[in-house]
Amino acid sequence: MTGIDHAAQTARLRAEVPVRVSDCLDVCDQANVIVVQPSAVGRAAAGRPVWLGLVNDTDATEDIIAWVRADGPGVTPLPDILDLYAFTPPRRTVTSRGGRAVGLRPWNARDLMSRSLT
C-alpha cells in the first residue's frame, strides 16, 4: 500500500512486541495485514491466530500493541475496535510437484508470519 510508512509502523511494533515480516500472505486486498499469534498462555487456552487487515494508521497499530501486551488471543478478548479489522484468511490451494491443484487447506500457525508489507 502506498502512502504508508511501513518502516515506521514495523519499528513501532518491534519496539513493543515480537514481529516477523513476510513479503506475502496472499491477501493483498487487505494490506497491511498483521497476524497476531497467541502467546504460550493463549495457546494453552485454545487461542488461535487473528488476522487483521487494512491496518494503515497509527491508531490501529497502537490498539494492536495494547491488545498483544494484554496477552492477546486466547487470553484477552479482541477489542471491539480491532474487530473492524479482523478477517478470515482464504483457504490455500495445495499443489503437487506437477503444479496441479490437489486440494485446499486452511492456513495454520506454521504458515503464518506476523506482518505482511504488501
Coordinates of N, CA, C and O in Angstrom, one line a residue:
M1 N 0.8 -1.2 0.0 CA 0.0 0.0 0.0 C 0.9 1.2 0.0 O 1.8 1.3 0.8
T2 N 0.6 2.2 -0.9 CA 1.4 3.4 -0.9 C 0.9 4.4 0.1 O -0.3 4.3 0.5
G3 N 1.7 5.3 0.4 CA 1.4 6.4 1.4 C 1.5 6.0 2.8 O 1.2 6.8 3.7
I4 N 1.9 4.8 3.1 CA 2.0 4.3 4.5 C 3.5 4.1 4.7 O 4.3 3.6 3.9
D5 N 4.0 4.6 5.9 CA 5.4 4.5 6.3 C 5.5 3.1 6.9 O 5.4 2.9 8.1
H6 N 5.8 2.1 6.1 CA 5.9 0.7 6.5 C 7.0 0.6 7.6 O 6.9 -0.1 8.5
A7 N 8.2 1.3 7.3 CA 9.3 1.1 8.2 C 9.0 1.7 9.6 O 9.3 1.0 10.6
A8 N 8.3 2.8 9.7 CA 7.9 3.3 11.0 C 6.9 2.5 11.7 O 7.0 2.2 12.9
Q9 N 5.9 1.9 10.9 CA 4.9 1.0 11.5 C 5.6 -0.2 12.1 O 5.4 -0.7 13.2
T10 N 6.5 -0.8 11.3 CA 7.2 -2.0 11.7 C 8.1 -1.7 12.9 O 8.2 -2.5 13.9
A11 N 8.8 -0.6 12.9 CA 9.7 -0.2 14.0 C 8.8 0.0 15.3 O 9.3 -0.4 16.4
R12 N 7.7 0.6 15.2 CA 6.8 0.8 16.4 C 6.4 -0.5 16.9 O 6.4 -0.7 18.1
L13 N 6.0 -1.4 16.1 CA 5.6 -2.8 16.5 C 6.7 -3.5 17.2 O 6.6 -4.1 18.3
R14 N 7.9 -3.4 16.5 CA 9.1 -4.1 17.1 C 9.5 -3.6 18.4 O 10.1 -4.3 19.2
A15 N 9.3 -2.3 18.7 CA 9.6 -1.7 19.9 C 8.8 -2.3 21.1 O 9.2 -2.2 22.2
E16 N 7.7 -2.9 20.8 CA 6.8 -3.3 21.8 C 6.5 -4.8 21.9 O 6.3 -5.4 22.9
V17 N 6.5 -5.5 20.7 CA 6.1 -6.9 20.6 C 7.0 -7.6 19.6 O 7.6 -7.0 18.7
P18 N 7.1 -8.9 19.7 CA 7.9 -9.7 18.7 C 7.2 -9.6 17.3 O 6.0 -9.7 17.2
V19 N 8.0 -9.4 16.3 CA 7.5 -9.2 14.9 C 8.3 -10.0 14.0 O 9.5 -10.1 14.0
R20 N 7.6 -10.7 13.0 CA 8.3 -11.4 11.9 C 7.7 -10.7 10.7 O 6.4 -10.6 10.6
V21 N 8.5 -10.4 9.7 CA 8.0 -9.8 8.4 C 7.9 -10.8 7.3 O 8.9 -11.6 7.1
S22 N 6.9 -10.7 6.5 CA 6.7 -11.6 5.4 C 6.5 -10.7 4.1 O 5.9 -9.7 4.2
D23 N 6.9 -11.2 3.0 CA 6.7 -10.5 1.8 C 5.2 -10.6 1.3 O 4.7 -9.7 0.8
C24 N 4.6 -11.8 1.5 CA 3.3 -12.0 1.0 C 2.5 -13.1 1.8 O 3.1 -14.1 2.1
L25 N 1.3 -12.7 2.1 CA 0.4 -13.7 2.7 C -0.8 -14.0 1.8 O -1.8 -14.6 2.3
D26 N -0.7 -13.6 0.6 CA -1.8 -13.8 -0.4 C -3.1 -13.2 -0.1 O -4.1 -13.7 -0.4
V27 N -3.0 -12.0 0.5 CA -4.2 -11.2 0.8 C -3.9 -9.8 0.6 O -4.2 -8.9 1.4
C28 N -3.4 -9.5 -0.6 CA -3.0 -8.1 -0.9 C -4.2 -7.1 -0.8 O -4.0 -5.9 -0.5
D29 N -5.4 -7.6 -1.1 CA -6.6 -6.7 -1.0 C -6.8 -6.2 0.5 O -7.6 -5.3 0.7
Q30 N -6.1 -6.8 1.5 CA -6.3 -6.5 2.9 C -5.1 -5.7 3.4 O -5.0 -5.5 4.6
A31 N -4.1 -5.4 2.6 CA -2.9 -4.8 3.1 C -3.2 -3.5 3.9 O -4.1 -2.7 3.5
N32 N -2.4 -3.3 4.8 CA -1.4 -4.0 5.5 C -2.1 -5.1 6.4 O -3.0 -4.8 7.1
V33 N -1.5 -6.2 6.4 CA -2.0 -7.4 7.2 C -1.1 -7.6 8.4 O 0.1 -7.7 8.2
I34 N -1.7 -7.8 9.5 CA -1.0 -8.2 10.7 C -1.7 -9.4 11.3 O -2.9 -9.4 11.5
V35 N -0.9 -10.5 11.5 CA -1.4 -11.7 12.1 C -0.9 -11.8 13.5 O 0.3 -11.8 13.7
V36 N -1.8 -11.8 14.5 CA -1.4 -11.8 15.9 C -1.5 -13.3 16.3 O -2.6 -13.9 16.3
Q37 N -0.4 -13.8 16.7 CA -0.3 -15.2 17.2 C -0.5 -15.2 18.7 O -0.2 -14.3 19.4
P38 N -1.2 -16.2 19.2 CA -1.4 -16.3 20.6 C -0.1 -16.6 21.3 O 0.8 -17.2 20.8
S39 N 0.0 -16.1 22.5 CA 1.2 -16.4 23.4 C 1.1 -17.8 23.9 O 0.1 -18.5 23.6
A40 N 2.1 -18.3 24.6 CA 2.1 -19.6 25.1 C 0.8 -19.8 26.0 O 0.1 -20.8 25.9
V41 N 0.5 -18.8 26.8 CA -0.6 -18.9 27.7 C -1.9 -18.9 26.8 O -2.8 -19.7 27.1
G42 N -1.9 -18.1 25.8 CA -3.1 -18.0 24.9 C -3.3 -19.4 24.1 O -4.4 -19.8 24.0
R43 N -2.2 -20.0 23.7 CA -2.3 -21.3 23.0 C -2.8 -22.3 24.0 O -3.6 -23.2 23.6
A44 N -2.4 -22.3 25.2 CA -2.9 -23.2 26.3 C -4.4 -23.1 26.5 O -5.1 -24.0 26.9
A45 N -4.9 -21.8 26.2 CA -6.3 -21.6 26.4 C -7.0 -21.7 25.1 O -8.1 -21.2 24.9
A46 N -6.4 -22.4 24.1 CA -7.0 -22.6 22.8 C -7.1 -21.4 21.9 O -8.0 -21.3 21.0
G47 N -6.3 -20.4 22.2 CA -6.2 -19.2 21.3 C -5.8 -19.5 19.9 O -4.9 -20.4 19.7
R48 N -6.3 -18.9 19.0 CA -6.0 -19.1 17.5 C -5.4 -17.7 17.0 O -5.7 -16.7 17.5
P49 N -4.6 -17.8 15.9 CA -4.1 -16.6 15.3 C -5.3 -15.7 14.8 O -6.3 -16.2 14.4
V50 N -5.1 -14.4 14.9 CA -6.1 -13.5 14.5 C -5.5 -12.6 13.4 O -4.5 -12.0 13.5
W51 N -6.2 -12.6 12.2 CA -5.8 -11.9 11.1 C -6.5 -10.5 11.1 O -7.7 -10.4 11.2
L52 N -5.7 -9.5 11.0 CA -6.2 -8.1 10.9 C -5.7 -7.5 9.6 O -4.5 -7.5 9.3
G53 N -6.6 -6.9 8.9 CA -6.3 -6.3 7.6 C -6.6 -4.8 7.6 O -7.3 -4.3 8.4
L54 N -6.1 -4.2 6.6 CA -6.2 -2.7 6.3 C -5.8 -1.9 7.5 O -6.3 -0.9 7.9
V55 N -4.7 -2.4 8.1 CA -4.1 -1.7 9.3 C -3.1 -0.6 8.7 O -1.9 -0.9 8.6
N56 N -3.7 0.5 8.4 CA -3.0 1.5 7.7 C -2.9 2.9 8.5 O -2.7 3.9 7.9
D57 N -3.1 2.8 9.8 CA -3.0 4.1 10.6 C -2.4 3.8 11.9 O -2.4 2.6 12.4
T58 N -1.8 4.8 12.5 CA -1.1 4.6 13.8 C -2.0 4.2 14.9 O -1.6 3.5 15.9
D59 N -3.3 4.7 14.9 CA -4.2 4.3 16.0 C -4.5 2.8 16.0 O -4.5 2.2 17.1
A60 N -4.6 2.2 14.8 CA -4.8 0.8 14.8 C -3.6 0.0 15.3 O -3.7 -0.9 16.0
T61 N -2.4 0.5 14.9 CA -1.2 -0.1 15.3 C -1.1 0.0 16.8 O -0.8 -1.0 17.5
E62 N -1.4 1.1 17.4 CA -1.4 1.2 18.9 C -2.4 0.3 19.6 O -2.1 -0.3 20.6
D63 N -3.6 0.2 19.0 CA -4.6 -0.7 19.5 C -4.1 -2.2 19.5 O -4.4 -2.9 20.4
I64 N -3.4 -2.6 18.4 CA -2.9 -3.9 18.3 C -1.8 -4.1 19.4 O -1.8 -5.2 20.1
I65 N -0.9 -3.2 19.5 CA 0.1 -3.3 20.6 C -0.5 -3.5 21.9 O -0.1 -4.3 22.7
A66 N -1.5 -2.7 22.3 CA -2.1 -2.8 23.6 C -2.7 -4.1 23.8 O -2.6 -4.7 24.9
W67 N -3.4 -4.7 22.8 CA -4.0 -6.0 22.9 C -3.0 -7.1 23.1 O -3.1 -8.0 23.9
V68 N -1.9 -7.0 22.3 CA -0.8 -8.0 22.4 C -0.2 -8.0 23.8 O 0.1 -9.0 24.4
R69 N 0.1 -6.8 24.3 CA 0.7 -6.6 25.6 C -0.3 -7.1 26.7 O 0.2 -7.5 27.8
A70 N -1.6 -7.2 26.4 CA -2.6 -7.7 27.4 C -2.7 -9.2 27.2 O -3.7 -9.8 27.6
D71 N -1.8 -9.8 26.4 CA -1.8 -11.3 26.2 C -2.6 -11.7 25.0 O -2.5 -12.9 24.6
G72 N -3.3 -10.9 24.3 CA -3.9 -11.2 23.0 C -4.8 -12.4 22.9 O -5.5 -12.8 23.9
P73 N -4.8 -13.1 21.8 CA -5.7 -14.2 21.5 C -5.7 -15.3 22.6 O -4.6 -15.7 23.0
G74 N -6.8 -15.8 23.0 CA -7.0 -16.8 23.9 C -7.0 -16.4 25.4 O -7.4 -17.1 26.3
V75 N -6.5 -15.1 25.6 CA -6.5 -14.6 27.0 C -7.3 -13.4 27.1 O -8.2 -13.3 28.0
T76 N -7.1 -12.4 26.2 CA -7.8 -11.1 26.2 C -8.7 -11.1 25.0 O -8.2 -11.2 23.9
P77 N -10.0 -10.8 25.2 CA -10.9 -10.7 24.0 C -10.4 -9.7 23.1 O -9.9 -8.7 23.4
L78 N -10.7 -9.9 21.8 CA -10.4 -8.9 20.8 C -11.2 -7.7 21.0 O -12.4 -7.7 21.2
P79 N -10.5 -6.5 21.2 CA -11.2 -5.3 21.4 C -12.2 -5.0 20.2 O -11.9 -5.3 19.1
D80 N -13.3 -4.3 20.6 CA -14.3 -4.0 19.5 C -13.7 -3.3 18.4 O -14.0 -3.5 17.2
I81 N -12.8 -2.3 18.7 CA -12.2 -1.5 17.6 C -11.4 -2.4 16.6 O -11.4 -2.2 15.4
L82 N -10.7 -3.4 17.2 CA -10.0 -4.3 16.3 C -10.8 -5.3 15.5 O -10.4 -5.8 14.5
D83 N -12.0 -5.5 16.0 CA -13.0 -6.4 15.3 C -13.3 -5.9 13.9 O -13.5 -6.6 13.0
L84 N -13.2 -4.5 13.8 CA -13.4 -3.9 12.5 C -12.3 -4.3 11.5 O -12.6 -4.3 10.3
Y85 N -11.2 -4.7 11.9 CA -10.0 -5.1 11.1 C -9.9 -6.6 10.9 O -9.2 -7.0 10.0
A86 N -10.6 -7.4 11.7 CA -10.4 -8.8 11.7 C -11.1 -9.4 10.4 O -12.1 -9.0 10.0
F87 N -10.4 -10.4 9.8 CA -11.0 -11.1 8.7 C -10.5 -12.6 8.7 O -9.5 -12.9 9.4
T88 N -11.2 -13.4 8.0 CA -10.8 -14.8 7.9 C -10.0 -15.0 6.7 O -10.4 -14.6 5.6
P89 N -8.8 -15.6 6.9 CA -7.9 -15.7 5.7 C -8.5 -16.7 4.7 O -9.2 -17.6 5.1
P90 N -8.1 -16.6 3.4 CA -8.6 -17.5 2.4 C -8.0 -18.9 2.6 O -6.9 -19.0 3.2
R91 N -8.7 -19.9 2.1 CA -8.1 -21.2 2.1 C -7.0 -21.2 1.0 O -7.1 -20.6 0.0
R92 N -5.9 -22.0 1.3 CA -4.8 -22.1 0.4 C -5.0 -23.3 -0.5 O -5.5 -24.3 -0.1
T93 N -4.5 -23.2 -1.7 CA -4.5 -24.3 -2.6 C -3.2 -25.0 -2.4 O -2.1 -24.4 -2.5
V94 N -3.3 -26.3 -2.2 CA -2.1 -27.1 -2.1 C -1.9 -27.8 -3.5 O -2.8 -28.3 -4.1
T95 N -0.6 -27.6 -4.0 CA -0.4 -28.2 -5.3 C 0.7 -29.3 -5.2 O 1.5 -29.3 -4.3
S96 N 0.6 -30.2 -6.2 CA 1.5 -31.3 -6.3 C 2.8 -30.8 -7.0 O 2.8 -29.6 -7.5
R97 N 3.8 -31.6 -7.1 CA 5.0 -31.2 -7.7 C 4.8 -30.9 -9.2 O 5.5 -30.1 -9.8
G98 N 3.8 -31.4 -9.8 CA 3.5 -31.1 -11.2 C 2.7 -29.8 -11.4 O 2.4 -29.5 -12.5
G99 N 2.4 -29.1 -10.3 CA 1.7 -27.9 -10.4 C 0.2 -28.0 -10.4 O -0.5 -27.1 -10.5
R100 N -0.3 -29.2 -10.3 CA -1.8 -29.5 -10.3 C -2.4 -29.3 -8.9 O -1.8 -29.8 -8.0
A101 N -3.5 -28.6 -8.8 CA -4.1 -28.4 -7.5 C -4.7 -29.8 -7.1 O -5.3 -30.5 -7.8
V102 N -4.3 -30.1 -5.8 CA -4.8 -31.4 -5.3 C -5.7 -31.2 -4.1 O -6.2 -32.2 -3.6
G103 N -6.0 -30.0 -3.6 CA -6.9 -29.8 -2.5 C -6.7 -28.5 -1.9 O -5.8 -27.7 -2.3
L104 N -7.6 -28.2 -1.0 CA -7.5 -26.9 -0.2 C -7.3 -27.2 1.2 O -7.7 -28.2 1.8
R105 N -6.6 -26.3 1.9 CA -6.5 -26.5 3.3 C -6.4 -25.0 3.9 O -6.0 -24.1 3.3
P106 N -6.9 -24.9 5.1 CA -6.8 -23.6 5.7 C -5.4 -23.2 6.1 O -4.5 -24.1 6.3
W107 N -5.1 -21.9 6.3 CA -3.8 -21.5 6.8 C -3.7 -22.0 8.2 O -4.7 -22.2 8.9
N108 N -2.5 -22.3 8.7 CA -2.3 -22.7 10.1 C -1.1 -21.9 10.7 O -0.4 -21.2 9.9
A109 N -0.9 -22.1 11.9 CA 0.1 -21.3 12.6 C 1.5 -21.4 12.0 O 2.3 -20.5 12.0
R110 N 1.8 -22.6 11.5 CA 3.1 -22.8 10.9 C 3.3 -22.0 9.6 O 4.4 -21.8 9.2
D111 N 2.2 -21.7 9.0 CA 2.3 -21.0 7.7 C 2.4 -19.5 7.9 O 2.7 -18.8 6.9
L112 N 2.1 -19.0 9.1 CA 1.8 -17.6 9.2 C 3.1 -16.8 9.6 O 4.0 -17.3 10.3
M113 N 3.2 -15.6 9.1 CA 4.1 -14.6 9.5 C 3.4 -13.6 10.2 O 2.2 -13.4 10.0
S114 N 4.0 -12.8 11.1 CA 3.2 -11.9 11.9 C 2.9 -10.6 11.2 O 2.1 -9.8 11.6
R115 N 3.5 -10.3 10.1 CA 3.4 -9.0 9.5 C 3.6 -9.1 8.0 O 4.6 -9.6 7.6
S116 N 2.7 -8.6 7.2 CA 2.9 -8.6 5.7 C 2.9 -7.1 5.2 O 2.0 -6.4 5.5
L117 N 3.9 -6.7 4.5 CA 4.0 -5.4 4.0 C 3.7 -5.4 2.5 O 4.5 -4.9 1.7
T118 N 2.5 -5.8 2.1 CA 2.2 -5.8 0.7 C 1.5 -4.5 0.3 O 1.0 -3.8 1.1

